[in-house]
Structure formats: structure tokens, C-alpha cells
Coordinates of C-alpha atoms in Angstrom, one line a residue:
X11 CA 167.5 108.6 154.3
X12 CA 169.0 107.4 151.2
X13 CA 167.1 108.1 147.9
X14 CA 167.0 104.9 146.2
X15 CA 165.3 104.1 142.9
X16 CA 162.4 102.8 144.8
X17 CA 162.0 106.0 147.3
X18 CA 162.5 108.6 144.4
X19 CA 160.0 106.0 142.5
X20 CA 157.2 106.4 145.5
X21 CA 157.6 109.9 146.6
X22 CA 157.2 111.1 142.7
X23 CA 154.1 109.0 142.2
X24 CA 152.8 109.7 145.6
X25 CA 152.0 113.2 144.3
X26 CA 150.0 111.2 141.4
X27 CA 148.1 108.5 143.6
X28 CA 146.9 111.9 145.7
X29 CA 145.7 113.4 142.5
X30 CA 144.2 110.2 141.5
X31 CA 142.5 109.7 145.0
X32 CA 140.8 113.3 144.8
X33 CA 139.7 112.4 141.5
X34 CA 137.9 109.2 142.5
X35 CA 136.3 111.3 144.9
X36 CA 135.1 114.1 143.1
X37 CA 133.8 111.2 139.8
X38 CA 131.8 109.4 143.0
X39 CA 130.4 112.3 144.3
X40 CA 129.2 113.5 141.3
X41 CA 128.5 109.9 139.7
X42 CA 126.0 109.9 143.0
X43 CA 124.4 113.2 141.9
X44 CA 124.3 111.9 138.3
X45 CA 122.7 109.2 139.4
X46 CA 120.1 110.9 141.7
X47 CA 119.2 113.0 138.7
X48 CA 118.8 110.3 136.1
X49 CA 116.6 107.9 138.8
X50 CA 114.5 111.3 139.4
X51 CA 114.4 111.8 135.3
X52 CA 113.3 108.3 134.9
X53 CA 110.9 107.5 138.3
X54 CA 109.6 111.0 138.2
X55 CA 109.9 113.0 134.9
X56 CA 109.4 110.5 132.3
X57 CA 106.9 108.3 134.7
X58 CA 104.5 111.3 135.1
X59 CA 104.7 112.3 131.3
X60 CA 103.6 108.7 130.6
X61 CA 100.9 108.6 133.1
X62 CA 99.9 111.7 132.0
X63 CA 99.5 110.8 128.8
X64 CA 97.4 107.4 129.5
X65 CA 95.0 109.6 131.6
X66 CA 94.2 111.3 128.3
X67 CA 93.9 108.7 126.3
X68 CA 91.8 107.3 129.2
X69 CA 89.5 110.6 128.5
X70 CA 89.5 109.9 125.0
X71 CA 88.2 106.1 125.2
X72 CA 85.4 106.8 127.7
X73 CA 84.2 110.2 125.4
X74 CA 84.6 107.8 122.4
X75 CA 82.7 104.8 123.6
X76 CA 80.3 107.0 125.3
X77 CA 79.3 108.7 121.8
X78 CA 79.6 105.4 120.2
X79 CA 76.6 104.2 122.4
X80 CA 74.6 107.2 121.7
X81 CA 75.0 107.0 117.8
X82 CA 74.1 103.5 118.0
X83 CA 71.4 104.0 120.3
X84 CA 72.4 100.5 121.9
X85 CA 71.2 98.2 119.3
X86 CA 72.6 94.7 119.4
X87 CA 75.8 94.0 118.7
X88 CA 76.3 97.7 119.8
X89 CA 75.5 97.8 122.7
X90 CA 78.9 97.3 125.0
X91 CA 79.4 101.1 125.3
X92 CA 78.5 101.6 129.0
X93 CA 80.9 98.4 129.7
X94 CA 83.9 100.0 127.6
X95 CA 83.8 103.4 129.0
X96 CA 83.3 101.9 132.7
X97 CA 86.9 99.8 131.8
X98 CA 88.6 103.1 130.7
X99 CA 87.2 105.5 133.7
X100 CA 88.8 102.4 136.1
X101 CA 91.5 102.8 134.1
X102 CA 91.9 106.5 134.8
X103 CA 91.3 106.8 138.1
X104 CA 94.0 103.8 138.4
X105 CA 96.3 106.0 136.4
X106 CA 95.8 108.9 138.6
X107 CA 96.6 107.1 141.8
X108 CA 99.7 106.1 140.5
X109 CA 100.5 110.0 139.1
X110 CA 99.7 111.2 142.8
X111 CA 102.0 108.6 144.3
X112 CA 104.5 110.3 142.1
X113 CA 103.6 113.6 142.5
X114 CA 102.7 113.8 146.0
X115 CA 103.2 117.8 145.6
X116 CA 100.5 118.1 142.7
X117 CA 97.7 116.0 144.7
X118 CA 95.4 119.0 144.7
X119 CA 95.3 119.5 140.9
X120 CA 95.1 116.2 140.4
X121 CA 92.1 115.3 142.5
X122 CA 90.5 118.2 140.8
X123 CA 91.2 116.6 137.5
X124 CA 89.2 113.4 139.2
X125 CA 86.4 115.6 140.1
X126 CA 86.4 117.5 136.5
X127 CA 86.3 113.9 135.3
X128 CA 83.8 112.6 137.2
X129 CA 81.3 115.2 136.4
X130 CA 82.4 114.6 132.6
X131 CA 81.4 110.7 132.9
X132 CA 78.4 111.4 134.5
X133 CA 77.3 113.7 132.2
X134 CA 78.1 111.2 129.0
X135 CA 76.5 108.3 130.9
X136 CA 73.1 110.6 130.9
X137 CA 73.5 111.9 127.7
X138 CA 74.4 108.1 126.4
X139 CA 71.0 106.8 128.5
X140 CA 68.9 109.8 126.7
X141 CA 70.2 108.7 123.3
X142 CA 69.3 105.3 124.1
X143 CA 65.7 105.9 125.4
X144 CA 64.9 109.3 123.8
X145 CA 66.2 108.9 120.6
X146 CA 67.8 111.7 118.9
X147 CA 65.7 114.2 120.1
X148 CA 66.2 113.9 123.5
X149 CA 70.0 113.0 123.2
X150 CA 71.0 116.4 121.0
X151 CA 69.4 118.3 124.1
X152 CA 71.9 117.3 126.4
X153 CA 74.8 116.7 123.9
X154 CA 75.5 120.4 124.7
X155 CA 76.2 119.8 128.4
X156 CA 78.2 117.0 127.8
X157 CA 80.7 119.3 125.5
X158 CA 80.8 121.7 128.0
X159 CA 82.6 118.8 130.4
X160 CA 84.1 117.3 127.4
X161 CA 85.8 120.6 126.4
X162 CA 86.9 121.1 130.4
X163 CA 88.5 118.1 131.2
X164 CA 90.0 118.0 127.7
X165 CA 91.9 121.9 128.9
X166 CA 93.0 119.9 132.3
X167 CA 94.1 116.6 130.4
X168 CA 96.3 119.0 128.3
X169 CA 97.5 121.4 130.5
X170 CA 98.5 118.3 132.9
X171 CA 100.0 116.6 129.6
X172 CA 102.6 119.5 129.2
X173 CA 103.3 120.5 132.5
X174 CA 104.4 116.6 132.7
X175 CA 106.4 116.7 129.8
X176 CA 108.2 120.4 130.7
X177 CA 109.0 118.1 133.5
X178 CA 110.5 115.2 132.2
X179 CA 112.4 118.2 129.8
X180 CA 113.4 119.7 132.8
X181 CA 115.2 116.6 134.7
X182 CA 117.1 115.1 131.8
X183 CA 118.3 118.7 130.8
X184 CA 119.3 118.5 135.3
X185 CA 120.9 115.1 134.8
X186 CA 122.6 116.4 131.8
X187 CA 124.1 119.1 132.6
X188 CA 125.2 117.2 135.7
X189 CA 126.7 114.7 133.4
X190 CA 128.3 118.0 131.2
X191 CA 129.9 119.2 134.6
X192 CA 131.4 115.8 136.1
X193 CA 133.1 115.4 132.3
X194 CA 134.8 119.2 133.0
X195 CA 136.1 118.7 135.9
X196 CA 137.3 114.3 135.0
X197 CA 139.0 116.3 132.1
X198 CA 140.8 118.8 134.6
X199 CA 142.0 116.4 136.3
X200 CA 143.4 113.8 134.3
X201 CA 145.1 116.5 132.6
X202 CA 146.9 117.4 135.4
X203 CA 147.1 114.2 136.5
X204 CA 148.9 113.8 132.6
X205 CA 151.4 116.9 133.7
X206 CA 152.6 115.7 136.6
X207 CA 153.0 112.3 134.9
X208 CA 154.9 113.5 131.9
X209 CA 157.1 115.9 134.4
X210 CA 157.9 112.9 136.4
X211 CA 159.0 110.7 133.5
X212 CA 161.3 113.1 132.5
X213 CA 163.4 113.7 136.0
X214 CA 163.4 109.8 136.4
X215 CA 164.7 108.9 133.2
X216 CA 167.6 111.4 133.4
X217 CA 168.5 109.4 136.6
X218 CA 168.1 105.8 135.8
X219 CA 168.2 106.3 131.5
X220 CA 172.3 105.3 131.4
X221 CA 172.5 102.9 134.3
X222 CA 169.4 101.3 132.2
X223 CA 171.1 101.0 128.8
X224 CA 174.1 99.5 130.2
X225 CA 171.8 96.6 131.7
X226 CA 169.9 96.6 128.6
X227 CA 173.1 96.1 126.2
X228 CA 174.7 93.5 128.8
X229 CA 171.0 91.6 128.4
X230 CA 171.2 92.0 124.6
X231 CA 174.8 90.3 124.7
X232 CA 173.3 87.4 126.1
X233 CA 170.6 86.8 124.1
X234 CA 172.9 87.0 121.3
X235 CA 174.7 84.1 123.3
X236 CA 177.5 86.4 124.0
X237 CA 178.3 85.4 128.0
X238 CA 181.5 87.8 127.9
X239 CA 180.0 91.5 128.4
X240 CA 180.4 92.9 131.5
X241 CA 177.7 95.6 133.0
X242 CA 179.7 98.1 134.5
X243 CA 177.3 99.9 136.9
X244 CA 178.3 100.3 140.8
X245 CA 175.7 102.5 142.4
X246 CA 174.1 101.4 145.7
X247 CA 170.3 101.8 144.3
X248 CA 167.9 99.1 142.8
X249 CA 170.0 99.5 139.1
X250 CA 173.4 98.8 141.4
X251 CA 171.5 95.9 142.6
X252 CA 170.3 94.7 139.2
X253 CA 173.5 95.1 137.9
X254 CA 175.2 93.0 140.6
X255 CA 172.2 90.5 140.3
X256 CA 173.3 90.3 136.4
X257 CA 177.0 89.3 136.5
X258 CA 175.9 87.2 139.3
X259 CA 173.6 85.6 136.1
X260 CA 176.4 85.9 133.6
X261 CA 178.7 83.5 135.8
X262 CA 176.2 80.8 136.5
X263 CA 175.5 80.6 132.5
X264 CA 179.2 80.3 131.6
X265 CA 179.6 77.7 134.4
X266 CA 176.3 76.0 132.9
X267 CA 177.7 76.4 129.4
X268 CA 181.1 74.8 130.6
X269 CA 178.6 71.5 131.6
X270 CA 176.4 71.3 128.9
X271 CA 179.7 71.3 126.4
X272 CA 181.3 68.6 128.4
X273 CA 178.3 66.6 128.4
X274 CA 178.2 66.6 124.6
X275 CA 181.6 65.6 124.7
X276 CA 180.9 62.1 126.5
X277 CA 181.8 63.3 130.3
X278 CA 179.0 62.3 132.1
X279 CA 181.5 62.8 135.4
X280 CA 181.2 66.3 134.9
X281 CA 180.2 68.4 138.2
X282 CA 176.5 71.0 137.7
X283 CA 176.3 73.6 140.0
X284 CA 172.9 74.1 141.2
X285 CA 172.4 77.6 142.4
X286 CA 169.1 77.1 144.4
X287 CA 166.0 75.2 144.8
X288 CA 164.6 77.0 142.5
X289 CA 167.6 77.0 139.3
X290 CA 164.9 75.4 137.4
X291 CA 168.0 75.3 134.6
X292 CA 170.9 73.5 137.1
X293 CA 168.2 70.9 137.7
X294 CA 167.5 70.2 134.4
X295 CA 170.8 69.6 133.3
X296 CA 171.5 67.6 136.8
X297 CA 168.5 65.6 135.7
X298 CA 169.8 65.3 131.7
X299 CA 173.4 64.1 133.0
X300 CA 171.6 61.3 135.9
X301 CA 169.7 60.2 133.0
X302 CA 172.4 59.6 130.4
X303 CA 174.1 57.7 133.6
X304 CA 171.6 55.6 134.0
X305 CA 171.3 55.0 130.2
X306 CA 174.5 54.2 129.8
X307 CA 174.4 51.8 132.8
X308 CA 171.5 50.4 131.1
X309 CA 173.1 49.7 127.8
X310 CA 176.0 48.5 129.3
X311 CA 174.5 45.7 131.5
X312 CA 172.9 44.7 128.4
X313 CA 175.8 44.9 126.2
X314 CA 177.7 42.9 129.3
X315 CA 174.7 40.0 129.3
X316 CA 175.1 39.4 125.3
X317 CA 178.5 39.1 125.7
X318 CA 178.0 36.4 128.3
X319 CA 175.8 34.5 125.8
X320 CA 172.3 35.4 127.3
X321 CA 170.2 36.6 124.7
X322 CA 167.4 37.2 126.3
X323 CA 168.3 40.1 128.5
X324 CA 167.0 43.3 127.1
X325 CA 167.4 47.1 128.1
X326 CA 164.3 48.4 130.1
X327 CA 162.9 51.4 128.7
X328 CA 160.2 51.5 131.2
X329 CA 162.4 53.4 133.7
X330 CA 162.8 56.4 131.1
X331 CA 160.7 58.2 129.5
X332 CA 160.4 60.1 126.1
X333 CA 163.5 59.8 123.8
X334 CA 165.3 57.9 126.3
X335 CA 162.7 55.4 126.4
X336 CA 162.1 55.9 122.8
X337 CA 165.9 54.9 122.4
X338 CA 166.2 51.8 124.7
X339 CA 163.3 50.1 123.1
X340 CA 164.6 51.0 119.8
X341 CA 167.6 48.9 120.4
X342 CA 165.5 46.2 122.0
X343 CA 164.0 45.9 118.6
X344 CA 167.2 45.7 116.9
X345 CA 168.3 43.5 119.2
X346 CA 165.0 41.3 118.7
X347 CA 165.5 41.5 114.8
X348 CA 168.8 40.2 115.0
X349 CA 168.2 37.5 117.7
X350 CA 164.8 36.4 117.0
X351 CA 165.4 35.0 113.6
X352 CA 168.7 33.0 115.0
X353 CA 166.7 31.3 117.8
X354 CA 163.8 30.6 114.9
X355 CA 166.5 29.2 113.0
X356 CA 167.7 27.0 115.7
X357 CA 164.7 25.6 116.5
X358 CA 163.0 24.9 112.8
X359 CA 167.0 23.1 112.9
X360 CA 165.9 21.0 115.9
X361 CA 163.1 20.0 114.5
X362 CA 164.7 18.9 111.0
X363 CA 167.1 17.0 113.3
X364 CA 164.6 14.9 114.6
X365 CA 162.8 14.6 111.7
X366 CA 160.1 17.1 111.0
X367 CA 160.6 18.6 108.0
X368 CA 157.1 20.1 108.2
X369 CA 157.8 23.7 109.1
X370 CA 159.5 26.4 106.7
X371 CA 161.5 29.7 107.8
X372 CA 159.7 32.8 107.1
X373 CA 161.1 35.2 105.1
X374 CA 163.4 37.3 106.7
X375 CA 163.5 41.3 105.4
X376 CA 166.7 42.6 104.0
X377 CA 170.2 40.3 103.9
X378 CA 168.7 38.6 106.9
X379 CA 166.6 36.7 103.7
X380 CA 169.8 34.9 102.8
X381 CA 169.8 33.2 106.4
X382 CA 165.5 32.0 105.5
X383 CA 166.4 31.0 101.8
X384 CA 169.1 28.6 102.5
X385 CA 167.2 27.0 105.8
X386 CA 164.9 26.7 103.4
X387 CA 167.5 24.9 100.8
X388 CA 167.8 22.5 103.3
X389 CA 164.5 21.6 104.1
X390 CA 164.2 20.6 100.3
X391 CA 167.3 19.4 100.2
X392 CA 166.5 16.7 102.9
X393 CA 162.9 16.2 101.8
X394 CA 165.0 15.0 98.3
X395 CA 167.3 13.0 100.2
X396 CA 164.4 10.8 102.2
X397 CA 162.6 10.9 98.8
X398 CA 165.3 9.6 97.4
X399 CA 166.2 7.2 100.4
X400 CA 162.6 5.8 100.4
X401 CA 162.8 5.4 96.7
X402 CA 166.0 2.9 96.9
X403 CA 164.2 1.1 99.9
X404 CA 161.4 0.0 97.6
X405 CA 163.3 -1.0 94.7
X406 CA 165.3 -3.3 97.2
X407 CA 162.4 -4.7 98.3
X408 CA 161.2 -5.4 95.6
X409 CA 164.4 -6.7 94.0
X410 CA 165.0 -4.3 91.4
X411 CA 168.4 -3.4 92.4
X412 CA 169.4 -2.3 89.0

């Protein structure tokens, strides 16, 4: 097989892609893992820690309203204890549902935290109703009991509080040092990935590095306009190939550059090679030259009908576009300026011949003002002359002939 460019090009970075391949692996399977982790952090960790935490405030509110209620002995306007504590023991056993549905594995302790607080609410509902009928005395008798469920479901609440939170510790420190463990081995890689890389640039530019500066002073040459270097590189790889490709280049510019001077000189017969469809350049200049043709023909049939006496006829810039058509109609207005004011002359003449003296000519711009100020001469002239004529008329008739 021969070892082009391309083939020495592939089977180097193949070794890469391969490296980069087990790497993508590796990042998903432990982007997946990361991901586990952080979903069980965040639906199961830091969910429970949450709901544990409303379940004590939930104990909190009910013990607070319910001692409320017995201070106030449920006078008006105090009285909404029972209706409070009632909102907040919903609330708990609500918040407890939704722990267990989370923690499926702690249901046990958890339904004995119900039952610890269900005694603990029935309690303060009694002690709360003694306060209210009783009166202190009978209240502070069973204010004793009630601590006693007060101080039991407060140990549960707290020991469920921190075993939640030692939790939600424990799965971010997981999803962490997941995290810790995928950036390792990412790093590992990509520094051998950066190895093989560096080893690879190396051997390849030792191969290609002269055949490339060759190409890259012959391309410097012509952008300096300089169509005379010549890249002297004859392998048989992709640079052989290029360089071929390059003179190939070189020779349609100097044949382009041959055209365009002739075409500044005034040969429009000149002959544009058009290396393909798609010479986007040889079209251009095919279309440049057909349009100078076609100007010229243009200017020339107008030039032609002047000569024959037709003033009228005009160039038509309508079948050009930009600066061609800008220059046609720039010489139909030249044209205009000159004819215009010679066919007004003629016919404010035609009317002076048959006798209207009525109409002036404007004033022309320029030296063309000499051509309105003497038609204009005239005009007073011959107003003078029939002023004068009709002035001798009526002396005659009148018999003063003197």
C-alpha cells in the first residue's frame, strides 16, 4: 500500500480517535453514576432532611398553639387554638407520608414517630380542654403528662432531624467524590490523549514541513503578484498533488493576466480561457470583455445615428447595469444638454418666423448662455423693429411724414 499524506494522516490519528472513543466512554459511564448520585442526593438526601425538618416544625406549631389555648383559656378572640394545631397535625401526618414514600426502608420508625405523635396530640388536646374548663387548677395537673409526650416526640423529631441530614451529608459527599474520581481519570486521559498528539505532530511535520514551505513561499509569491515562482516539489503524495494543482494555478493567472492587460489596452478581440464551470474568475472577465462589446456597439450605433442627422437616437442604458449603465446615460445627458437647447432654439426661431415674439430662451448654463443671450437679442431686436414699423405706419396715416 502506498503511504500517502492522507494514510500516514489516518493511521496516526486513528491511535487518537481510539483514545478519544474510550474516553467518551469512560466520561458517560461515570457522567451516568454522577448523575445517579446527585438525583439520589437531591430526591432522597436533601428531600428527607427537608421533610424532616417540617415534621418538627409541624410538632412545634401544634405544642405551641395547644399551650396558646390553655394560657388563654379560650376566651374570644383566642380561641382558634384547637383549629390551628388540627391544621399543623394534618400537616404532619401529610409530611410523613411523603418521608415514608421516600424512605420506604425507615417506615417502621417512622410510623412509630406517628404513634409517639398521636399520643402527644391527644394528650395536649386534654390538657388544652382542662385548661379551658378547669381553669388553672385542673390544667397544671395534667401539664405534667403532656411534657412527658412533649419531651418524647421532641427526642424522635430530633434524632429523625439528624439522621436525615447525616444523610443528605452522606450522598453529596457520594456524588462528590464520584465527581472527584471521573475528573482523575478525564485528566489521565486527555493527557495522554495530549502525548500521543504532541508525538504525532512531530513525526508528521518532519515529513511534510519542507514540501510545505516550498508551497507556502510559491503562495506568498503570488500574493505579492509575482506569477513567476515555480514550486519545485515532485512526490506522488497529497503535497505532490498540491504542488502540481499550484503551477496548474500559476498558468491560468498569467494567461488571465495576459487578457486583462490586453483589455486595458482597447482589444476587446482578445481570446479568455475559461478553465471550468466553475472559474468563477474566466467568467468574470468573459462577462467584463461581452460587456465592453456591447458598449461599444452601443455607442457606436449612436455615434453612427448623429452622424446621419437623427438626433433623437440615444444609447440604452437599460441593457447594462451599474457603471456601464451609469456611463451610457451619462452620455445621454450630454448628449441631451447639447441637443436639447438647439432644437429649443429652433423652435422659439419658428415661432419668431411666424410672428410670435411671445416666448424667450431660457438661460442656458455655462458658454451654452451665449447661444440664450443672443436669441434673446433678437427677440428685442424684432420687437424694436415692429415697434418701430408700427410707429411709421401711424405717422403715414396720419400724414405726418416728416
Amino acid at each position: 500500500m502506498s503511504w500517502t499524506i492522507r494514510t500516514k494522516m489516518l493511521a496516526a490519528f486513528g491511535g487518537v480517535l481510539v483514545l478519544l472513543a474510550i474516553q467518551l466512554l469512560v466520561n458517560w459511564s461515570m457522567m451516568n453514576s454522577i448523575v445517579s448520585t446527585t438525583e439520589e442526593a437531591r430526591d432522597k438526601g436533601y428531600l428527607g432532611s427537608a421533610l424532616a425538618t417540617d415534621i418538627k416544625l409541624d410538632v412545634v406549631q401544634v405544642q405551641q398553639w395547644l399551650q396558646d389555648i390553655s394560657a388563654t383559656q379560650g376566651l374570644d378572640g383566642y380561641d382558634d387554638g384547637f383549629e390551628q394545631a388540627e391544621e399543623f397535625a394534618q400537616l404532619f401526618h401529610q409530611h410523613v407520608d411523603e418521608l415514608i414514600s421516600v424512605h420506604t426502608d425507615d417506615r417502621a420508625e417512622l410510623e412509630e414517630l406517628r404513634t409517639s405523635f398521636e399520643a402527644f396530640y391527644e394528650n395536649g388536646i386534654s390538657m388544652a380542654s382542662k385548661y379551658i374548663a378547669e381553669g388553672p387548677a385542673g390544667g397544671n395537673l395534667a401539664m405534667g403528662e403532656f411534657d412527658a409526650y412533649a419531651e418524647d416526640i421532641g427526642v424522635r423529631v430530633e434524632a429523625l432531624v439528624h439522621d436525615m441530614e447525616a444523610e443528605a451529608e452522606a450522598a453529596i459527599q457520594a456524588a462528590v467524590g464520584e465527581i472527584n474520581s471521573s475528573r482523575t481519570i478525564g485528566m489521565v486521559f486527555v493527557f495522554s490523549i495530549i502525548v500521543v498528539t504532541v508525538l504525532i505532530s512531530l513525526i508528521l511535520s518532519g515529513i511534510i514541513g519542507k514540501s510545505v514551505g516550498l508551497c507556502v513561499t510559491a503562495a506568498k509569491a503570488v500574493a505579492r503578484g509575482d506569477l513567476s515562482s515555480n514550486v519545485e516539489v515532485k512526490t506522488k503524495d497529497e503535497l505532490g498533488q498540491l504542488a502540481e494543482a499550484f503551477r496548474d494555478m500559476q498558468d491560468g493567472l498569467k494567461n488571465k493576466a495576459d487578457a486583462a492587460e490586453a483589455i486595458a489596452s482597447g482589444n476587446l478581440s482578445i481570446d479568455i480561457k475559461v478553465a471550468s464551470n466553475e472559474d468563477v474568475l474566466g467568467s468574470a472577465m468573459v462577462k467584463v470583455k461581452e460587456n465592453l462589446q456591447l458598449m461599444q456597439a452601443d455607442l457606436q450605433e449612436t455615434i453612427d445615428e448623429q452622424k446621419a442627422g437623427n438626433i433623437d437616437d440615444r444609447c440604452n442604458p437599460e441593457k447594462f447595469s451599474g457603471a456601464y449603465s451609469d456611463l451610457l446615460t451619462g452620455v445621454n445627458g450630454a448628449l441631451a444638454s447639447v441637443i436639447d437647447p438647439l432644437v429649443e432654439t429652433s423652435e422659439i426661431l419658428q415661432q419668431y418666423a411666424q410672428g410670435d415674439l411671445s416666448n424667450q430662451m431660457r438661460k442656458l448654463p455655462g458658454k451654452q448662455a451665449v447661444l440664450s443671450s443672443g436669441l434673446n437679442n433678437i427677440q428685442q431686436n424684432l420687437r424694436a423693429l415692429i415697434d418701430a414699423g408700427s410707429g411709421l405706419a401711424k405717422a403715414a396715416k396720419e400724414g405726418d411724414l416728416e
